[in-house]
Short mmCIF file of C-alpha atoms in Angstrom, two decimals:
data_model
loop_
_atom_site.label_atom_id
_atom_site.label_comp_id
_atom_site.label_asym_id
_atom_site.label_seq_id
_atom_site.Cartn_x
_atom_site.Cartn_y
_atom_site.Cartn_z
CA UNK A 24 -6.09 6.98 15.23
CA UNK A 25 -8.87 5.54 13.70
CA UNK A 26 -9.01 4.00 10.08
CA UNK A 27 -11.10 5.05 7.66
CA UNK A 28 -11.17 3.80 3.88
CA UNK A 29 -13.73 6.35 1.87
CA UNK A 30 -14.20 4.62 -2.11
CA UNK A 31 -13.67 6.65 -5.51
CA UNK A 32 -13.48 5.74 -8.53
CA UNK A 33 -13.89 1.96 -9.97
CA UNK A 34 -11.92 0.18 -6.89
CA UNK A 35 -9.80 2.77 -5.51
CA UNK A 36 -9.68 3.27 -1.94
CA UNK A 37 -8.59 6.90 -0.13
CA UNK A 38 -7.45 6.35 3.92
CA UNK A 39 -8.10 8.65 6.49
CA UNK A 40 -6.63 8.58 9.45
CA UNK A 41 -8.56 10.57 12.57
CA UNK A 42 -8.03 11.70 16.14
CA UNK A 43 -10.86 11.33 18.36
CA UNK A 44 -10.82 15.39 18.97
CA UNK A 45 -11.32 15.00 14.72
CA UNK A 46 -8.06 16.20 13.47
CA UNK A 47 -7.40 13.67 10.04
CA UNK A 48 -4.20 13.53 7.69
CA UNK A 49 -6.25 11.54 3.94
CA UNK A 50 -3.78 9.14 1.41
CA UNK A 51 -3.85 9.96 -1.76
CA UNK A 52 -7.09 11.49 -2.58
CA UNK A 53 -7.62 10.91 -6.27
CA UNK A 54 -10.30 13.10 -6.49
CA UNK A 55 -12.21 14.93 -3.92
CA UNK A 56 -15.36 14.81 -3.60
CA UNK A 57 -16.24 11.98 -1.86
CA UNK A 58 -13.49 13.44 0.95
CA UNK A 59 -15.31 16.47 1.33
CA UNK A 60 -18.69 14.80 1.87
CA UNK A 61 -16.98 12.74 4.44
CA UNK A 62 -15.52 15.22 5.79
CA UNK A 63 -18.52 16.97 6.20
CA UNK A 64 -20.26 14.25 7.28
CA UNK A 65 -17.54 13.27 10.98
CA UNK A 66 -16.93 17.00 11.10
CA UNK A 67 -13.16 15.91 10.55
CA UNK A 68 -10.44 18.73 10.39
CA UNK A 69 -7.65 17.33 7.74
CA UNK A 70 -4.15 18.78 8.74
CA UNK A 71 -2.20 16.53 6.18
CA UNK A 72 -2.34 14.97 3.00
CA UNK A 73 0.03 12.04 2.40
CA UNK A 74 0.76 11.55 -1.51
CA UNK A 75 2.43 7.44 -2.05
CA UNK A 76 3.00 8.54 -6.14
CA UNK A 77 1.61 10.60 -9.53
CA UNK A 78 -0.24 8.69 -10.32
CA UNK A 79 -3.50 11.13 -11.16
CA UNK A 80 -6.42 8.37 -9.64
CA UNK A 81 -4.38 9.55 -6.23
CA UNK A 82 -3.39 12.96 -6.35
CA UNK A 83 -6.31 13.87 -8.77
CA UNK A 84 -8.31 15.86 -5.81
CA UNK A 85 -5.05 17.55 -4.49
CA UNK A 86 -6.33 20.72 -6.30
CA UNK A 87 -9.67 21.28 -4.83
CA UNK A 88 -8.77 20.50 -1.39
CA UNK A 89 -6.36 22.85 -1.25
CA UNK A 90 -8.97 25.33 -2.08
CA UNK A 91 -10.69 24.41 1.48
CA UNK A 92 -8.10 23.87 3.00
CA UNK A 93 -5.36 26.06 2.53
CA UNK A 94 -3.47 25.24 5.28
CA UNK A 95 -3.29 21.90 4.77
CA UNK A 96 0.04 20.59 4.82
CA UNK A 97 0.63 17.12 1.21
CA UNK A 98 3.68 15.17 2.29
CA UNK A 99 4.80 13.46 -1.36
CA UNK A 100 7.76 12.49 -3.07
CA UNK A 101 9.71 14.49 -5.82
CA UNK A 102 7.80 12.56 -8.93
CA UNK A 103 4.36 14.89 -6.94
CA UNK A 104 5.81 18.48 -6.82
CA UNK A 105 3.57 19.80 -9.53
CA UNK A 106 0.73 17.71 -8.08
CA UNK A 107 -0.24 19.74 -4.95
CA UNK A 108 2.66 18.55 -2.92
CA UNK A 109 4.29 21.12 -0.49
CA UNK A 110 6.24 19.23 1.15
CA UNK A 111 9.10 16.70 -0.42
CA UNK A 112 9.78 13.75 1.76
CA UNK A 113 11.67 10.50 0.72
CA UNK A 114 13.53 7.36 1.82
CA UNK A 115 14.58 7.64 5.95
CA UNK A 116 12.38 11.05 6.28
CA UNK A 117 10.03 11.13 9.62
CA UNK A 118 7.22 13.62 9.51
CA UNK A 119 5.28 14.51 12.55
CA UNK A 120 1.23 14.10 11.99
CA UNK A 121 -1.59 14.26 14.40
CA UNK A 122 1.29 13.23 17.47
CA UNK A 123 2.25 10.51 15.50
CA UNK A 124 5.67 9.81 13.65
CA UNK A 125 5.35 8.44 10.42
CA UNK A 126 8.74 6.86 8.68
CA UNK A 127 9.50 7.39 4.79
CA UNK A 128 11.15 4.67 2.69
CA UNK A 129 11.29 4.18 -0.70
CA UNK A 130 9.34 1.66 -2.59
CA UNK A 131 10.37 2.19 -6.40
CA UNK A 132 8.34 -0.40 -9.36
CA UNK A 133 5.27 0.63 -9.67
CA UNK A 134 6.87 3.80 -10.01
CA UNK A 135 10.33 5.29 -9.60
CA UNK A 136 9.66 7.58 -7.33
CA UNK A 137 6.79 6.35 -5.04
CA UNK A 138 7.32 6.07 -1.61
CA UNK A 139 5.21 4.53 1.38
CA UNK A 140 3.94 6.09 5.03
CA UNK A 141 4.45 3.11 7.89
CA UNK A 142 2.95 4.65 11.60
CA UNK A 143 2.56 1.61 13.47
CA UNK A 144 0.39 -0.28 12.23
CA UNK A 145 -0.47 1.42 10.12
CA UNK A 146 0.77 1.14 6.42
CA UNK A 147 0.27 3.39 3.67
CA UNK A 148 1.70 1.12 0.19
CA UNK A 149 -0.40 2.87 -2.40
CA UNK A 150 -0.22 0.52 -5.56
CA UNK A 151 3.23 -0.86 -4.10
CA UNK A 152 1.22 -4.00 -2.51
CA UNK A 153 -2.00 -5.21 -3.21
CA UNK A 154 -3.90 -8.27 -1.49
CA UNK A 155 -2.83 -11.72 -3.13
CA UNK A 156 -0.54 -9.35 -5.36
CA UNK A 157 1.63 -6.24 -6.35
CA UNK A 158 1.00 -3.01 -8.39
CA UNK A 159 2.44 -3.15 -11.57
CA UNK A 160 5.05 -2.41 -13.65
CA UNK A 161 4.71 1.25 -15.53
CA UNK A 162 8.44 2.86 -14.71
CA UNK A 163 10.44 0.20 -12.20
CA UNK A 164 11.97 -3.48 -12.73
CA UNK A 165 11.39 -6.35 -11.51
CA UNK A 166 14.37 -6.39 -9.00
CA UNK A 167 13.12 -3.02 -7.95
CA UNK A 168 9.99 -4.19 -7.41
CA UNK A 169 10.79 -7.37 -5.47
CA UNK A 170 13.78 -5.30 -2.95
CA UNK A 171 10.51 -2.57 -2.09
CA UNK A 172 8.70 -5.69 -0.95
CA UNK A 173 11.15 -7.05 1.34
CA UNK A 174 11.16 -4.10 2.52
CA UNK A 175 7.47 -4.40 3.42
CA UNK A 176 8.42 -8.01 4.31
CA UNK A 177 10.46 -6.90 7.33
CA UNK A 178 7.91 -4.60 8.79
CA UNK A 179 6.25 -6.94 12.38
CA UNK A 180 3.33 -9.07 11.46
CA UNK A 181 0.70 -7.29 12.72
CA UNK A 182 1.34 -4.25 10.21
CA UNK A 183 -1.89 -3.14 8.45
CA UNK A 184 -1.70 -2.62 5.10
CA UNK A 185 -3.93 -0.46 3.75
CA UNK A 186 -3.20 -0.75 -0.34
CA UNK A 187 -5.29 1.59 -2.67
CA UNK A 188 -7.20 -0.40 -4.96
CA UNK A 189 -10.20 -2.86 -4.72
CA UNK A 190 -7.56 -6.10 -6.55
CA UNK A 191 -8.13 -9.20 -4.09
CA UNK A 192 -10.03 -10.93 -5.99
CA UNK A 193 -8.54 -10.76 -9.10
CA UNK A 194 -5.50 -11.58 -7.76
CA UNK A 195 -6.45 -14.49 -5.30
CA UNK A 196 -8.03 -15.87 -8.00
CA UNK A 197 -4.70 -15.80 -10.02
CA UNK A 198 -2.63 -17.14 -6.92
CA UNK A 199 -5.29 -20.18 -7.57
CA UNK A 200 -4.60 -20.85 -10.71
CA UNK A 201 -0.86 -20.46 -9.87
CA UNK A 202 -1.12 -23.03 -7.01
CA UNK A 203 -4.15 -24.36 -7.24
CA UNK A 204 -3.54 -27.21 -4.05
CA UNK A 205 -2.47 -24.56 -1.58
CA UNK A 206 -5.27 -24.93 1.39
CA UNK A 207 -4.73 -21.39 2.32
CA UNK A 208 -4.99 -20.00 -1.01
CA UNK A 209 -7.99 -21.99 -1.89
CA UNK A 210 -9.48 -20.61 1.69
CA UNK A 211 -8.36 -17.26 1.56
CA UNK A 212 -10.27 -16.78 -1.89
CA UNK A 213 -13.51 -18.79 -0.73
CA UNK A 214 -13.60 -15.68 1.61
CA UNK A 215 -12.89 -12.83 -0.75
CA UNK A 216 -15.25 -14.15 -3.35
CA UNK A 217 -18.39 -14.48 0.11
CA UNK A 218 -17.34 -10.18 0.73
CA UNK A 219 -17.53 -9.22 -2.50
CA UNK A 220 -20.22 -10.89 -3.82
CA UNK A 221 -22.05 -8.28 -0.90
CA UNK A 222 -19.77 -5.54 -2.12
CA UNK A 223 -17.75 -4.97 1.45
CA UNK A 224 -14.19 -4.44 1.08
CA UNK A 225 -11.47 -7.27 1.53
CA UNK A 226 -8.67 -4.12 2.91
CA UNK A 227 -7.50 -3.58 4.83
CA UNK A 228 -4.80 -6.59 5.42
CA UNK A 229 -2.88 -7.63 7.95
CA UNK A 230 0.93 -8.99 7.13
CA UNK A 231 1.04 -11.68 8.78
CA UNK A 232 -1.68 -13.01 6.80
CA UNK A 233 -0.65 -11.39 3.34
CA UNK A 234 2.21 -13.69 3.68
CA UNK A 235 0.60 -16.70 3.60
CA UNK A 236 -1.60 -15.94 0.86
CA UNK A 237 0.69 -13.56 -1.12
CA UNK A 238 3.00 -15.16 -4.04
CA UNK A 239 5.20 -13.00 -4.71
CA UNK A 240 6.16 -12.88 -0.83
CA UNK A 241 6.36 -15.90 -0.75
CA UNK A 242 9.26 -16.67 -3.84
CA UNK A 243 11.28 -18.87 -1.15
CA UNK A 244 8.34 -21.11 -1.20
CA UNK A 245 9.31 -24.56 -2.32
CA UNK A 246 5.67 -25.38 -3.87
CA UNK A 247 5.85 -22.54 -5.54
CA UNK A 248 9.45 -23.31 -6.88
CA UNK A 249 8.55 -26.58 -7.47
CA UNK A 250 5.66 -25.21 -10.11
CA UNK A 251 8.54 -22.39 -11.56
CA UNK A 252 10.97 -25.22 -12.22
CA UNK A 253 8.60 -27.08 -14.31
CA UNK A 254 9.48 -23.79 -16.83
CA UNK A 255 12.32 -22.65 -16.21
CA UNK A 256 15.24 -23.08 -13.76
CA UNK A 257 15.28 -19.91 -11.92
CA UNK A 258 18.22 -19.16 -8.89
CA UNK A 259 17.04 -16.26 -7.56
CA UNK A 260 13.83 -14.85 -5.39
CA UNK A 261 13.63 -11.79 -7.29
CA UNK A 262 13.60 -14.32 -10.46
CA UNK A 263 11.16 -15.59 -9.55
CA UNK A 264 9.41 -12.56 -8.69
CA UNK A 265 9.34 -11.34 -12.52
CA UNK A 266 8.22 -14.31 -13.09
CA UNK A 267 5.04 -14.19 -11.39
CA UNK A 268 4.59 -10.71 -12.55
CA UNK A 269 5.01 -11.34 -16.13
CA UNK A 270 2.43 -14.41 -15.38
CA UNK A 271 -0.38 -12.01 -14.20
CA UNK A 272 0.61 -9.43 -16.84
CA UNK A 273 -0.94 -12.28 -19.05
CA UNK A 274 -3.24 -13.40 -16.64
#
């Protein structure tokens, strides 16, 4: 399968996986126009849409895409059933698209019904994990998001993480503010600044690298624990995760 990203809105990415024969699937189409343009340009034949959650910047283009492609199957969590989904999927389900099997697992936090789709090496994680950060807690709790991160962190090292927003620069600016002496954070921050100065994508990312530079995956890290303990003594990793999310909210 070939991975493609389509920019949408100010900082969204709509992901497309296509086979060499042109058949494709579309992930979280917040708007239809850029997807239709790419389909025409590449002569793709879309067979499925994957939805990770119900927010409009992820589902807003579904209705129009279904008008153009009436036979397309739209997979999504129960919270997307009024957004154009034709097949509700949940934790533990598997779906076969383009000859590849996708596992579905629940990742609540950003929304209560948020899900991810995984077909090695690709993980479509919507607004759960971002490079260097994590999604805002609009509906769920920090404990839920921490548990969702644990699920992602259990995937293979070379998992290709396809998140839905270009937030890497601000996430790394925050990370460096927490651990200013961390060489891995500073190196990645410099790289990201260079890419964004050229208006280049920082996504997708590899999980192995993300474990080094995403503080939300480093809640057992001695340096981070030391910093947190200067302010408050938190015994559990989910509490440290919540501390980080609160700091990021006010950054």
